Each structure stands twice: as C-alpha cells, then as structure tokens.
Amino acid sequence: MSPLKGANGSERDISRLLRRAGLRVTPQRTLLLEIIRESEEHLDADEIYRLARNRHPRISLSTVYRTLSLLKDMGLVRELDFDQDHRHYELCDSGEYKHYHLYCLDCGKIIEFESPLVTELAEQLAQEHDFEITDCRVTVAGYCSRCRSGSGSES
Amino acid sequence: MSPLKGANGSERDISRLLRRAGLRVTPQRTLLLEIIRESEEHLDADEIYRLARNRHPRISLSTVYRTLSLLKDMGLVRELDFDQDHRHYELCDSGEYKHYHLYCLDCGKIIEFESPLVTELAEQLAQEHDFEITDCRVTVAGYCSRCRSGSGSES
DNA sequence: CTACTTGCAAAGAGTTTGCTAGGCC
DNA sequence: GGCCTAGCAAACTCTTTGCAAGTAG
C-alpha cells in the first residue's frame, strides 16, 4: 500500500494525522480537522465555529481558536491572510512531514525549519536498515538569544 | 503528594531526565532511576526491586521490569550482561543526547542510531537562529523489511 | 525452581475543554 | 462593534501501575 494518500479517509485518517503530530485525539480536534478538510473553501474561524456547532453544540469558540493555532503550529493547517480581519485556514498536507521544530525552553517560542539534512538522514536510514520511512520527527530544544541574555528568569 | 522524598535534591534532575526522553514522570520511575544512580554497583532487577520496596512498598516487580526495559529503550539506562541469568543496569549518561530512534510501526522494533547529520543539524540551527541547543530528539518511523515483505509476526 | 513477560482493570499524569472575562484594532 | 486571547477548574485522553497468571530455560 502506498503511503498515505487518503483523499477520502475519515476519522481514522484524521486521528492518525493528529497522533503523528504528537497531539491527543479529541472529538473537537477531529471535528475541526474534518470540517477544514471537507470544505472546498478556505474557512475562517467563525465559519468553522458555526459548522462545528452543528455537530458538537457544546464546543466553545476558544477551543476553535486554540485548536487552529495549535494545528498551525504543528503544521497540519495553513493560515492564510486574505485581509486584515479574517484569517482563513486550509489543510496543509496529507501526511508529508516536511518541517520540524526548534523551540525555546524559556519563552516557548517555536521556530519551524526544514533541512535537507533531515531528508538525507531519512534516506540513509532507509537504506542502511532497509526501512520504508513514513514519518520523521525532529524536535530541537534550547534557549534563544533573547532569553539567554535578557531575562534572568529562573524558577 | 509524592510519598517518596527521602533522596537528595536529585529528584528534580531525574524528572528532567525522564521528560527529555519523552517519558512521563511517575514516582516509580523516579525512584528506580534514583536507586540506579545512587548505587555504586550495577544492580540487577531483583536488587532494584528490593531496594525500591523499602521506599515504596506497593511497587510491583513487573513495574520494575517494564520500567527497566523502557529506560533501556530510551537510552537512559544501559543493560549489562555479566552472566546469562542476570541482567545488570547502570545509568547511561547525565543528559547528553547521543542517539535517536528508528522504529517499525508494525512490529514495534526499535533501532537506535547515531548520526553526524544530527549533530550537524544542531550546529546549523544553533548558528542560524542563535540558539543554545540543549536537547535534540529525532524519531523516525516506518516499516521494516520483514514487516513489508509479508508476515510481520515472530519477533 | 529462577528470571522475566503478559493481560487486564483501575489509578494516575498531564492535556484539553468550556467558562468567563478580558485585550486589541 | 468584530476578532482573538488569558486564566482556571473540571473533564478527558492516554499511559502506567499492580495484581495474577503465564512462559522460558
């Protein structure tokens, strides 16, 4: 079977997506991802909220925002700025993992990066161990320059 | 909250170790790691079990085995085969992250690897973003040759 | 026997949610 | 006003535990 190309997967597909990003699978997240995926348009937060309430009336607006922001950070969803007041969202990929994360342990800032080194690594591993690689996660942590110099926060 | 407290102020250190490995911090794991670290000898499972029960009488033997195996897999602990019947354990490091994991999504086999590419990547990131890197996690998933080519059972 | 593993219900760790109450343009 | 974020207790997801039974040598 080919790698995931599931155009018409389903919940199952979506929970896999979440899991791969290292996120917990909750009804809310699944629902929001489904809504984003099923729509041909680029929805904005409010539309997503409204659609979500059809199927899950208890969902709260802050959940929508938090989830969208999270999904964006994890690279599952792309944020589009058409105008100043609305942000629109679209599904980012269908399984391809192309970027990785560098984050500051102090201020929590997340920097996404890509690197040919990772691709190279994956290829090397695939050959050396005769693996078919489907996912590759790289998470680098440390302290950014500002946190190192500026603040003296310690707990 | 935590019934264990007797040790030095090293609990903090140990939970960081666990966290870095992506593991949850539980009293049992903390305790076992403390025991392994504090002992000058290379303890075996049974000794660890006995020592653990001094401070945490409810702990079960299976927890000891599972935890040791887990810690080994995550590279926190090294397993030593002195003879055929006993395995001994020692603390692996003190925070340096030197190896990464490739695992099969089907059979669950875990292969540890090291790679200069990762070091290179870390250095590159440090320079490019002016970060002080303290941790670097690489986890690659896929399907091993055996699982791809048919069965997949028989570990 | 000894050394270790597995299955499963229940406890636990850590995350996520829905509130409510704001902030910013 | 419209769009989005913050703080916090409670709800939830998923992992881990302890027990008991089981495997291997």
XYZ file of C-alpha atoms (C1' of nucleotides) in Angstrom, chain D:
25
model
C -18.627 46.777 17.214
C -15.746 42.400 15.397
C -11.839 39.178 16.140
C -8.987 36.925 19.157
C -6.549 35.632 23.807
C -5.990 34.538 29.028
C -6.804 32.089 33.348
C -8.709 28.427 35.754
C -11.455 24.148 37.498
C -13.316 20.232 35.633
C -13.386 16.729 32.099
C -10.918 13.929 29.420
C -7.165 11.015 26.896
C -3.822 8.017 27.188
C -0.166 5.891 29.937
C 1.233 3.469 33.716
C 0.501 0.538 37.588
C -0.414 -3.677 40.458
C -2.049 -7.939 40.538
C -2.245 -12.572 38.993
C -1.212 -15.840 35.792
C 1.986 -17.406 32.378
C 6.424 -18.506 29.561
C 11.068 -19.990 29.082
C 15.078 -22.220 30.472
